[in-house]
Amino acid sequence: GWVRNLENQIDAKLTPLKMTSSLIEAEKLSNEYKKNPLAAGNNKYKPIYNVVNKKINKNYNSLSKIEEKILNAGEKISWVMSKQEDGFILAKVVRRVHTAFVRIDYSLDSYSITYITSEKLGADTHYNIHNNYNIWIKELEEEIDFSLQ
């Protein structure tokens, strides 16, 4: 397990993170699935957790400062992140054989974390996923909140 995790972390650091056409297509599909939620039939799978327009309580006069804080927060908890454009960071987390991609949109007032796609997390067409994913997103949210204080 830990060797595979280390290999994935090294690979993630060496491979540039870009919003590829396949990620764009996966994001479109995910947005469609979001429109048709249906609870999973067991406790391991939960509705996908997104952070939506979370208020930034401290006043920043620069988008680049917020970007820096978000990138540092992600790196601190082993997320791979890459700014795609002003106000949009693409992020990837690898845990053992599981991988998830999210988009982090941010402004001077708020930020959002939105699911794009995942591998080996059992995401379904009704916008459910293995609950570990939701735990990872909540950890990322806490770390970003702490960084932005």
Short mmCIF file of N, CA and C in Angstrom, two decimals:
data_model
loop_
_atom_site.label_atom_id
_atom_site.label_comp_id
_atom_site.label_asym_id
_atom_site.label_seq_id
_atom_site.Cartn_x
_atom_site.Cartn_y
_atom_site.Cartn_z
N GLY A 1 0.79 -1.20 0.00
CA GLY A 1 0.00 0.00 0.00
C GLY A 1 0.83 1.27 0.00
N TRP A 2 1.76 1.41 0.97
CA TRP A 2 2.50 2.67 1.08
C TRP A 2 3.45 2.88 -0.08
N VAL A 3 3.99 1.78 -0.65
CA VAL A 3 4.88 1.92 -1.81
C VAL A 3 4.10 2.45 -3.00
N ARG A 4 2.90 1.89 -3.23
CA ARG A 4 2.03 2.35 -4.32
C ARG A 4 1.67 3.83 -4.12
N ASN A 5 1.36 4.20 -2.87
CA ASN A 5 1.02 5.58 -2.56
C ASN A 5 2.20 6.51 -2.88
N LEU A 6 3.42 6.09 -2.50
CA LEU A 6 4.60 6.90 -2.76
C LEU A 6 4.84 7.02 -4.27
N GLU A 7 4.69 5.92 -5.00
CA GLU A 7 4.83 5.96 -6.46
C GLU A 7 3.84 6.94 -7.08
N ASN A 8 2.60 6.89 -6.61
CA ASN A 8 1.57 7.80 -7.13
C ASN A 8 1.90 9.25 -6.82
N GLN A 9 2.40 9.51 -5.61
CA GLN A 9 2.75 10.87 -5.23
C GLN A 9 3.90 11.40 -6.10
N ILE A 10 4.91 10.55 -6.35
CA ILE A 10 6.05 10.96 -7.18
C ILE A 10 5.58 11.22 -8.60
N ASP A 11 4.79 10.30 -9.15
CA ASP A 11 4.25 10.47 -10.49
C ASP A 11 3.43 11.75 -10.60
N ALA A 12 2.62 12.02 -9.59
CA ALA A 12 1.77 13.21 -9.61
C ALA A 12 2.62 14.48 -9.60
N LYS A 13 3.75 14.45 -8.92
CA LYS A 13 4.63 15.62 -8.88
C LYS A 13 5.36 15.83 -10.20
N LEU A 14 5.69 14.72 -10.88
CA LEU A 14 6.47 14.82 -12.12
C LEU A 14 5.63 15.09 -13.35
N THR A 15 4.36 14.70 -13.31
CA THR A 15 3.47 14.88 -14.45
C THR A 15 2.71 16.20 -14.29
N PRO A 16 2.87 17.12 -15.23
CA PRO A 16 2.16 18.40 -15.10
C PRO A 16 0.64 18.19 -15.05
N LEU A 17 0.00 18.90 -14.15
CA LEU A 17 -1.45 18.79 -13.97
C LEU A 17 -2.12 19.83 -14.86
N LYS A 18 -2.87 19.35 -15.85
CA LYS A 18 -3.55 20.23 -16.81
C LYS A 18 -4.99 19.81 -16.97
N MET A 19 -5.83 20.76 -17.26
CA MET A 19 -7.24 20.51 -17.54
C MET A 19 -7.32 19.98 -18.97
N THR A 20 -7.19 18.67 -19.13
CA THR A 20 -7.17 18.04 -20.44
C THR A 20 -8.59 17.92 -21.00
N SER A 21 -8.68 17.55 -22.25
CA SER A 21 -10.00 17.37 -22.86
C SER A 21 -10.77 16.25 -22.16
N SER A 22 -10.07 15.21 -21.71
CA SER A 22 -10.79 14.13 -21.01
C SER A 22 -11.31 14.60 -19.66
N LEU A 23 -10.58 15.49 -18.97
CA LEU A 23 -11.10 16.05 -17.71
C LEU A 23 -12.27 16.99 -17.97
N ILE A 24 -12.21 17.74 -19.05
CA ILE A 24 -13.32 18.63 -19.41
C ILE A 24 -14.58 17.81 -19.67
N GLU A 25 -14.44 16.69 -20.40
CA GLU A 25 -15.57 15.81 -20.67
C GLU A 25 -16.10 15.18 -19.39
N ALA A 26 -15.18 14.76 -18.51
CA ALA A 26 -15.59 14.15 -17.23
C ALA A 26 -16.34 15.17 -16.37
N GLU A 27 -15.90 16.42 -16.43
CA GLU A 27 -16.57 17.47 -15.66
C GLU A 27 -17.99 17.71 -16.18
N LYS A 28 -18.16 17.70 -17.49
CA LYS A 28 -19.50 17.86 -18.09
C LYS A 28 -20.41 16.72 -17.65
N LEU A 29 -19.89 15.50 -17.67
CA LEU A 29 -20.65 14.34 -17.25
C LEU A 29 -21.04 14.45 -15.77
N SER A 30 -20.10 14.84 -14.95
CA SER A 30 -20.35 15.01 -13.52
C SER A 30 -21.44 16.05 -13.28
N ASN A 31 -21.40 17.13 -14.02
CA ASN A 31 -22.43 18.16 -13.88
C ASN A 31 -23.81 17.63 -14.27
N GLU A 32 -23.85 16.72 -15.24
CA GLU A 32 -25.13 16.08 -15.60
C GLU A 32 -25.60 15.17 -14.47
N TYR A 33 -24.70 14.39 -13.91
CA TYR A 33 -25.05 13.47 -12.82
C TYR A 33 -25.56 14.23 -11.59
N LYS A 34 -25.02 15.41 -11.38
CA LYS A 34 -25.40 16.23 -10.24
C LYS A 34 -26.88 16.58 -10.28
N LYS A 35 -27.43 16.63 -11.49
CA LYS A 35 -28.84 17.01 -11.68
C LYS A 35 -29.81 15.88 -11.30
N ASN A 36 -29.27 14.67 -11.10
CA ASN A 36 -30.13 13.51 -10.86
C ASN A 36 -29.66 12.72 -9.64
N PRO A 37 -29.61 13.38 -8.45
CA PRO A 37 -29.11 12.68 -7.27
C PRO A 37 -30.09 11.61 -6.77
N LEU A 38 -29.53 10.56 -6.24
CA LEU A 38 -30.33 9.49 -5.65
C LEU A 38 -29.45 8.83 -4.60
N ALA A 39 -29.93 8.71 -3.38
CA ALA A 39 -29.13 8.16 -2.29
C ALA A 39 -28.67 6.74 -2.61
N ALA A 40 -27.43 6.45 -2.24
CA ALA A 40 -26.90 5.10 -2.40
C ALA A 40 -27.55 4.19 -1.36
N GLY A 41 -27.53 2.90 -1.63
CA GLY A 41 -28.21 1.96 -0.75
C GLY A 41 -27.38 1.43 0.40
N ASN A 42 -26.21 2.03 0.66
CA ASN A 42 -25.39 1.55 1.79
C ASN A 42 -24.63 2.70 2.42
N ASN A 43 -23.96 2.41 3.53
CA ASN A 43 -23.28 3.46 4.29
C ASN A 43 -21.91 3.85 3.75
N LYS A 44 -21.32 3.03 2.89
CA LYS A 44 -20.00 3.34 2.35
C LYS A 44 -20.05 4.45 1.31
N TYR A 45 -21.20 4.60 0.67
CA TYR A 45 -21.32 5.57 -0.42
C TYR A 45 -22.28 6.68 -0.02
N LYS A 46 -21.84 7.91 -0.26
CA LYS A 46 -22.61 9.10 0.13
C LYS A 46 -22.68 10.05 -1.05
N PRO A 47 -23.63 11.01 -0.99
CA PRO A 47 -23.64 12.05 -2.03
C PRO A 47 -22.30 12.79 -2.06
N ILE A 48 -21.84 13.12 -3.24
CA ILE A 48 -20.57 13.83 -3.39
C ILE A 48 -20.66 15.18 -2.71
N TYR A 49 -19.66 15.46 -1.86
CA TYR A 49 -19.60 16.72 -1.11
C TYR A 49 -18.82 17.75 -1.91
N ASN A 50 -19.46 18.87 -2.19
CA ASN A 50 -18.80 20.01 -2.82
C ASN A 50 -18.84 21.19 -1.86
N VAL A 51 -17.83 22.01 -1.90
CA VAL A 51 -17.81 23.26 -1.14
C VAL A 51 -18.30 24.34 -2.10
N VAL A 52 -19.36 25.04 -1.72
CA VAL A 52 -19.97 26.00 -2.64
C VAL A 52 -19.89 27.41 -2.06
N ASN A 53 -19.14 28.27 -2.74
CA ASN A 53 -19.01 29.69 -2.38
C ASN A 53 -18.77 29.91 -0.88
N LYS A 54 -17.75 29.22 -0.37
CA LYS A 54 -17.39 29.37 1.05
C LYS A 54 -16.75 30.75 1.24
N LYS A 55 -17.32 31.50 2.15
CA LYS A 55 -16.88 32.89 2.36
C LYS A 55 -15.46 32.94 2.91
N ILE A 56 -14.67 33.85 2.39
CA ILE A 56 -13.34 34.14 2.92
C ILE A 56 -13.49 35.34 3.85
N ASN A 57 -13.25 35.11 5.13
CA ASN A 57 -13.53 36.15 6.13
C ASN A 57 -12.47 37.23 6.25
N LYS A 58 -11.26 36.93 5.81
CA LYS A 58 -10.20 37.92 5.88
C LYS A 58 -10.19 38.71 4.56
N ASN A 59 -9.88 39.99 4.65
CA ASN A 59 -9.83 40.81 3.44
C ASN A 59 -8.46 40.68 2.76
N TYR A 60 -8.49 40.21 1.56
CA TYR A 60 -7.27 40.14 0.73
C TYR A 60 -7.44 41.13 -0.40
N ASN A 61 -6.34 41.81 -0.75
CA ASN A 61 -6.42 42.77 -1.85
C ASN A 61 -5.83 42.21 -3.14
N SER A 62 -5.50 40.91 -3.10
CA SER A 62 -4.87 40.32 -4.27
C SER A 62 -5.32 38.87 -4.43
N LEU A 63 -5.75 38.54 -5.64
CA LEU A 63 -6.14 37.17 -5.96
C LEU A 63 -4.93 36.24 -5.86
N SER A 64 -3.76 36.75 -6.18
CA SER A 64 -2.55 35.91 -6.14
C SER A 64 -2.21 35.48 -4.72
N LYS A 65 -2.53 36.27 -3.73
CA LYS A 65 -2.29 35.89 -2.33
C LYS A 65 -3.22 34.74 -1.93
N ILE A 66 -4.47 34.80 -2.34
CA ILE A 66 -5.43 33.72 -2.07
C ILE A 66 -4.96 32.44 -2.78
N GLU A 67 -4.56 32.58 -4.03
CA GLU A 67 -4.05 31.45 -4.79
C GLU A 67 -2.87 30.79 -4.06
N GLU A 68 -1.93 31.59 -3.60
CA GLU A 68 -0.76 31.08 -2.89
C GLU A 68 -1.17 30.31 -1.63
N LYS A 69 -2.12 30.84 -0.89
CA LYS A 69 -2.60 30.20 0.34
C LYS A 69 -3.27 28.86 0.03
N ILE A 70 -4.07 28.82 -1.03
CA ILE A 70 -4.75 27.58 -1.41
C ILE A 70 -3.74 26.53 -1.87
N LEU A 71 -2.79 26.94 -2.70
CA LEU A 71 -1.77 26.01 -3.19
C LEU A 71 -0.95 25.44 -2.03
N ASN A 72 -0.57 26.28 -1.08
CA ASN A 72 0.19 25.83 0.08
C ASN A 72 -0.62 24.88 0.95
N ALA A 73 -1.90 25.19 1.13
CA ALA A 73 -2.78 24.32 1.93
C ALA A 73 -2.86 22.93 1.31
N GLY A 74 -3.05 22.88 0.00
CA GLY A 74 -3.13 21.59 -0.67
C GLY A 74 -1.85 20.80 -0.58
N GLU A 75 -0.74 21.47 -0.80
CA GLU A 75 0.56 20.79 -0.74
C GLU A 75 0.82 20.22 0.66
N LYS A 76 0.40 20.95 1.66
CA LYS A 76 0.61 20.53 3.05
C LYS A 76 -0.03 19.18 3.35
N ILE A 77 -1.16 18.87 2.69
CA ILE A 77 -1.85 17.60 2.92
C ILE A 77 -1.79 16.69 1.69
N SER A 78 -0.72 16.86 0.90
CA SER A 78 -0.37 15.96 -0.22
C SER A 78 -1.33 15.98 -1.40
N TRP A 79 -1.97 17.12 -1.65
CA TRP A 79 -2.71 17.30 -2.89
C TRP A 79 -1.74 17.89 -3.91
N VAL A 80 -1.90 17.52 -5.17
CA VAL A 80 -1.14 18.12 -6.26
C VAL A 80 -2.06 19.16 -6.88
N MET A 81 -1.55 20.39 -7.00
CA MET A 81 -2.40 21.47 -7.50
C MET A 81 -1.66 22.26 -8.57
N SER A 82 -2.44 22.82 -9.47
CA SER A 82 -1.86 23.62 -10.54
C SER A 82 -2.85 24.72 -10.94
N LYS A 83 -2.37 25.95 -10.93
CA LYS A 83 -3.22 27.06 -11.39
C LYS A 83 -3.43 26.89 -12.89
N GLN A 84 -4.70 26.93 -13.30
CA GLN A 84 -5.04 26.82 -14.71
C GLN A 84 -5.25 28.20 -15.33
N GLU A 85 -5.83 29.09 -14.53
CA GLU A 85 -6.03 30.49 -14.91
C GLU A 85 -6.37 31.24 -13.63
N ASP A 86 -6.40 32.56 -13.69
CA ASP A 86 -6.77 33.34 -12.51
C ASP A 86 -8.13 32.88 -12.01
N GLY A 87 -8.19 32.53 -10.73
CA GLY A 87 -9.45 32.12 -10.14
C GLY A 87 -9.79 30.65 -10.30
N PHE A 88 -8.89 29.83 -10.89
CA PHE A 88 -9.16 28.41 -11.09
C PHE A 88 -7.90 27.58 -10.90
N ILE A 89 -7.94 26.70 -9.90
CA ILE A 89 -6.87 25.75 -9.62
C ILE A 89 -7.43 24.35 -9.86
N LEU A 90 -6.67 23.53 -10.58
CA LEU A 90 -6.99 22.12 -10.75
C LEU A 90 -6.24 21.36 -9.67
N ALA A 91 -6.93 20.44 -8.97
CA ALA A 91 -6.30 19.72 -7.87
C ALA A 91 -6.55 18.22 -8.01
N LYS A 92 -5.56 17.45 -7.56
CA LYS A 92 -5.62 15.99 -7.65
C LYS A 92 -5.11 15.41 -6.34
N VAL A 93 -5.81 14.40 -5.86
CA VAL A 93 -5.34 13.68 -4.68
C VAL A 93 -5.23 12.20 -5.04
N VAL A 94 -4.16 11.58 -4.55
CA VAL A 94 -3.94 10.16 -4.76
C VAL A 94 -3.75 9.52 -3.39
N ARG A 95 -4.59 8.55 -3.09
CA ARG A 95 -4.48 7.78 -1.85
C ARG A 95 -4.52 6.31 -2.23
N ARG A 96 -3.38 5.63 -2.06
CA ARG A 96 -3.24 4.23 -2.48
C ARG A 96 -3.61 4.10 -3.96
N VAL A 97 -4.66 3.36 -4.29
CA VAL A 97 -5.04 3.18 -5.70
C VAL A 97 -6.16 4.14 -6.11
N HIS A 98 -6.56 5.02 -5.21
CA HIS A 98 -7.68 5.93 -5.45
C HIS A 98 -7.16 7.30 -5.88
N THR A 99 -7.84 7.87 -6.87
CA THR A 99 -7.47 9.19 -7.38
C THR A 99 -8.73 10.03 -7.56
N ALA A 100 -8.63 11.31 -7.22
CA ALA A 100 -9.76 12.22 -7.44
C ALA A 100 -9.24 13.54 -7.98
N PHE A 101 -10.02 14.13 -8.88
CA PHE A 101 -9.73 15.45 -9.43
C PHE A 101 -10.85 16.40 -9.04
N VAL A 102 -10.48 17.61 -8.63
CA VAL A 102 -11.46 18.65 -8.32
C VAL A 102 -11.00 19.96 -8.91
N ARG A 103 -11.95 20.86 -9.06
CA ARG A 103 -11.61 22.23 -9.45
C ARG A 103 -11.85 23.11 -8.24
N ILE A 104 -10.94 24.04 -8.02
CA ILE A 104 -11.09 25.02 -6.96
C ILE A 104 -11.20 26.38 -7.63
N ASP A 105 -12.39 26.96 -7.54
CA ASP A 105 -12.62 28.30 -8.08
C ASP A 105 -12.57 29.26 -6.91
N TYR A 106 -11.94 30.41 -7.11
CA TYR A 106 -11.78 31.35 -6.00
C TYR A 106 -11.82 32.79 -6.49
N SER A 107 -12.29 33.64 -5.58
CA SER A 107 -12.34 35.08 -5.83
C SER A 107 -11.84 35.75 -4.55
N LEU A 108 -11.94 37.06 -4.50
CA LEU A 108 -11.54 37.78 -3.28
C LEU A 108 -12.50 37.51 -2.13
N ASP A 109 -13.72 37.05 -2.44
CA ASP A 109 -14.76 36.87 -1.42
C ASP A 109 -14.96 35.42 -0.98
N SER A 110 -14.74 34.45 -1.89
CA SER A 110 -15.12 33.07 -1.58
C SER A 110 -14.33 32.09 -2.43
N TYR A 111 -14.50 30.81 -2.06
CA TYR A 111 -13.93 29.75 -2.90
C TYR A 111 -14.90 28.58 -2.93
N SER A 112 -14.75 27.75 -3.97
CA SER A 112 -15.56 26.54 -4.13
C SER A 112 -14.65 25.39 -4.50
N ILE A 113 -15.01 24.19 -4.05
CA ILE A 113 -14.31 22.96 -4.43
C ILE A 113 -15.36 22.06 -5.07
N THR A 114 -15.15 21.70 -6.33
CA THR A 114 -16.15 20.95 -7.08
C THR A 114 -15.54 19.69 -7.68
N TYR A 115 -16.22 18.58 -7.47
CA TYR A 115 -15.81 17.28 -8.01
C TYR A 115 -15.76 17.32 -9.53
N ILE A 116 -14.69 16.75 -10.10
CA ILE A 116 -14.60 16.58 -11.56
C ILE A 116 -14.75 15.10 -11.91
N THR A 117 -13.83 14.27 -11.40
CA THR A 117 -13.87 12.84 -11.68
C THR A 117 -13.00 12.10 -10.69
N SER A 118 -13.08 10.78 -10.72
CA SER A 118 -12.27 9.97 -9.81
C SER A 118 -12.03 8.60 -10.40
N GLU A 119 -11.07 7.89 -9.81
CA GLU A 119 -10.78 6.53 -10.21
C GLU A 119 -10.82 5.65 -8.97
N LYS A 120 -11.50 4.54 -9.06
CA LYS A 120 -11.58 3.53 -8.00
C LYS A 120 -12.19 4.06 -6.71
N LEU A 121 -13.14 4.98 -6.82
CA LEU A 121 -13.89 5.48 -5.66
C LEU A 121 -15.38 5.19 -5.79
N GLY A 122 -15.74 4.44 -6.81
CA GLY A 122 -17.13 3.99 -6.96
C GLY A 122 -18.13 5.10 -7.23
N ALA A 123 -17.69 6.19 -7.85
CA ALA A 123 -18.63 7.26 -8.19
C ALA A 123 -19.68 6.71 -9.15
N ASP A 124 -20.94 7.12 -8.93
CA ASP A 124 -22.00 6.61 -9.78
C ASP A 124 -22.75 7.73 -10.50
N THR A 125 -23.70 7.34 -11.32
CA THR A 125 -24.44 8.30 -12.13
C THR A 125 -25.45 9.10 -11.33
N HIS A 126 -25.59 8.77 -10.05
CA HIS A 126 -26.51 9.53 -9.18
C HIS A 126 -25.76 10.42 -8.20
N TYR A 127 -24.49 10.71 -8.52
CA TYR A 127 -23.66 11.66 -7.77
C TYR A 127 -23.35 11.16 -6.35
N ASN A 128 -23.10 9.85 -6.24
CA ASN A 128 -22.63 9.25 -4.99
C ASN A 128 -21.20 8.78 -5.18
N ILE A 129 -20.47 8.67 -4.05
CA ILE A 129 -19.07 8.26 -4.10
C ILE A 129 -18.70 7.63 -2.77
N HIS A 130 -17.61 6.87 -2.76
CA HIS A 130 -17.12 6.30 -1.49
C HIS A 130 -16.88 7.45 -0.51
N ASN A 131 -17.30 7.26 0.72
CA ASN A 131 -17.25 8.35 1.70
C ASN A 131 -15.84 8.85 1.98
N ASN A 132 -14.80 8.06 1.71
CA ASN A 132 -13.43 8.55 1.91
C ASN A 132 -13.18 9.82 1.10
N TYR A 133 -13.75 9.88 -0.10
CA TYR A 133 -13.60 11.09 -0.92
C TYR A 133 -14.12 12.31 -0.16
N ASN A 134 -15.30 12.20 0.42
CA ASN A 134 -15.88 13.33 1.15
C ASN A 134 -14.99 13.73 2.33
N ILE A 135 -14.39 12.75 2.99
CA ILE A 135 -13.48 13.05 4.10
C ILE A 135 -12.28 13.83 3.58
N TRP A 136 -11.73 13.43 2.44
CA TRP A 136 -10.57 14.14 1.88
C TRP A 136 -10.93 15.58 1.51
N ILE A 137 -12.13 15.78 0.98
CA ILE A 137 -12.55 17.14 0.61
C ILE A 137 -12.73 17.99 1.86
N LYS A 138 -13.31 17.43 2.90
CA LYS A 138 -13.48 18.19 4.15
C LYS A 138 -12.14 18.52 4.78
N GLU A 139 -11.16 17.63 4.68
CA GLU A 139 -9.80 17.92 5.16
C GLU A 139 -9.19 19.07 4.36
N LEU A 140 -9.38 19.04 3.04
CA LEU A 140 -8.86 20.11 2.18
C LEU A 140 -9.53 21.43 2.53
N GLU A 141 -10.84 21.39 2.70
CA GLU A 141 -11.59 22.60 3.07
C GLU A 141 -11.07 23.18 4.39
N GLU A 142 -10.88 22.34 5.39
CA GLU A 142 -10.36 22.79 6.69
C GLU A 142 -8.98 23.41 6.55
N GLU A 143 -8.12 22.77 5.76
CA GLU A 143 -6.76 23.27 5.58
C GLU A 143 -6.77 24.61 4.84
N ILE A 144 -7.63 24.76 3.83
CA ILE A 144 -7.73 26.04 3.11
C ILE A 144 -8.28 27.11 4.06
N ASP A 145 -9.31 26.78 4.83
CA ASP A 145 -9.88 27.74 5.78
C ASP A 145 -8.81 28.21 6.77
N PHE A 146 -8.04 27.26 7.29
CA PHE A 146 -6.99 27.60 8.25
C PHE A 146 -5.94 28.50 7.59
N SER A 147 -5.56 28.18 6.37
CA SER A 147 -4.56 28.96 5.64
C SER A 147 -5.03 30.38 5.34
N LEU A 148 -6.33 30.53 5.10
CA LEU A 148 -6.87 31.85 4.73
C LEU A 148 -7.21 32.74 5.94
N GLN A 149 -7.06 32.22 7.16
CA GLN A 149 -7.38 33.03 8.34
C GLN A 149 -6.42 34.20 8.49
#
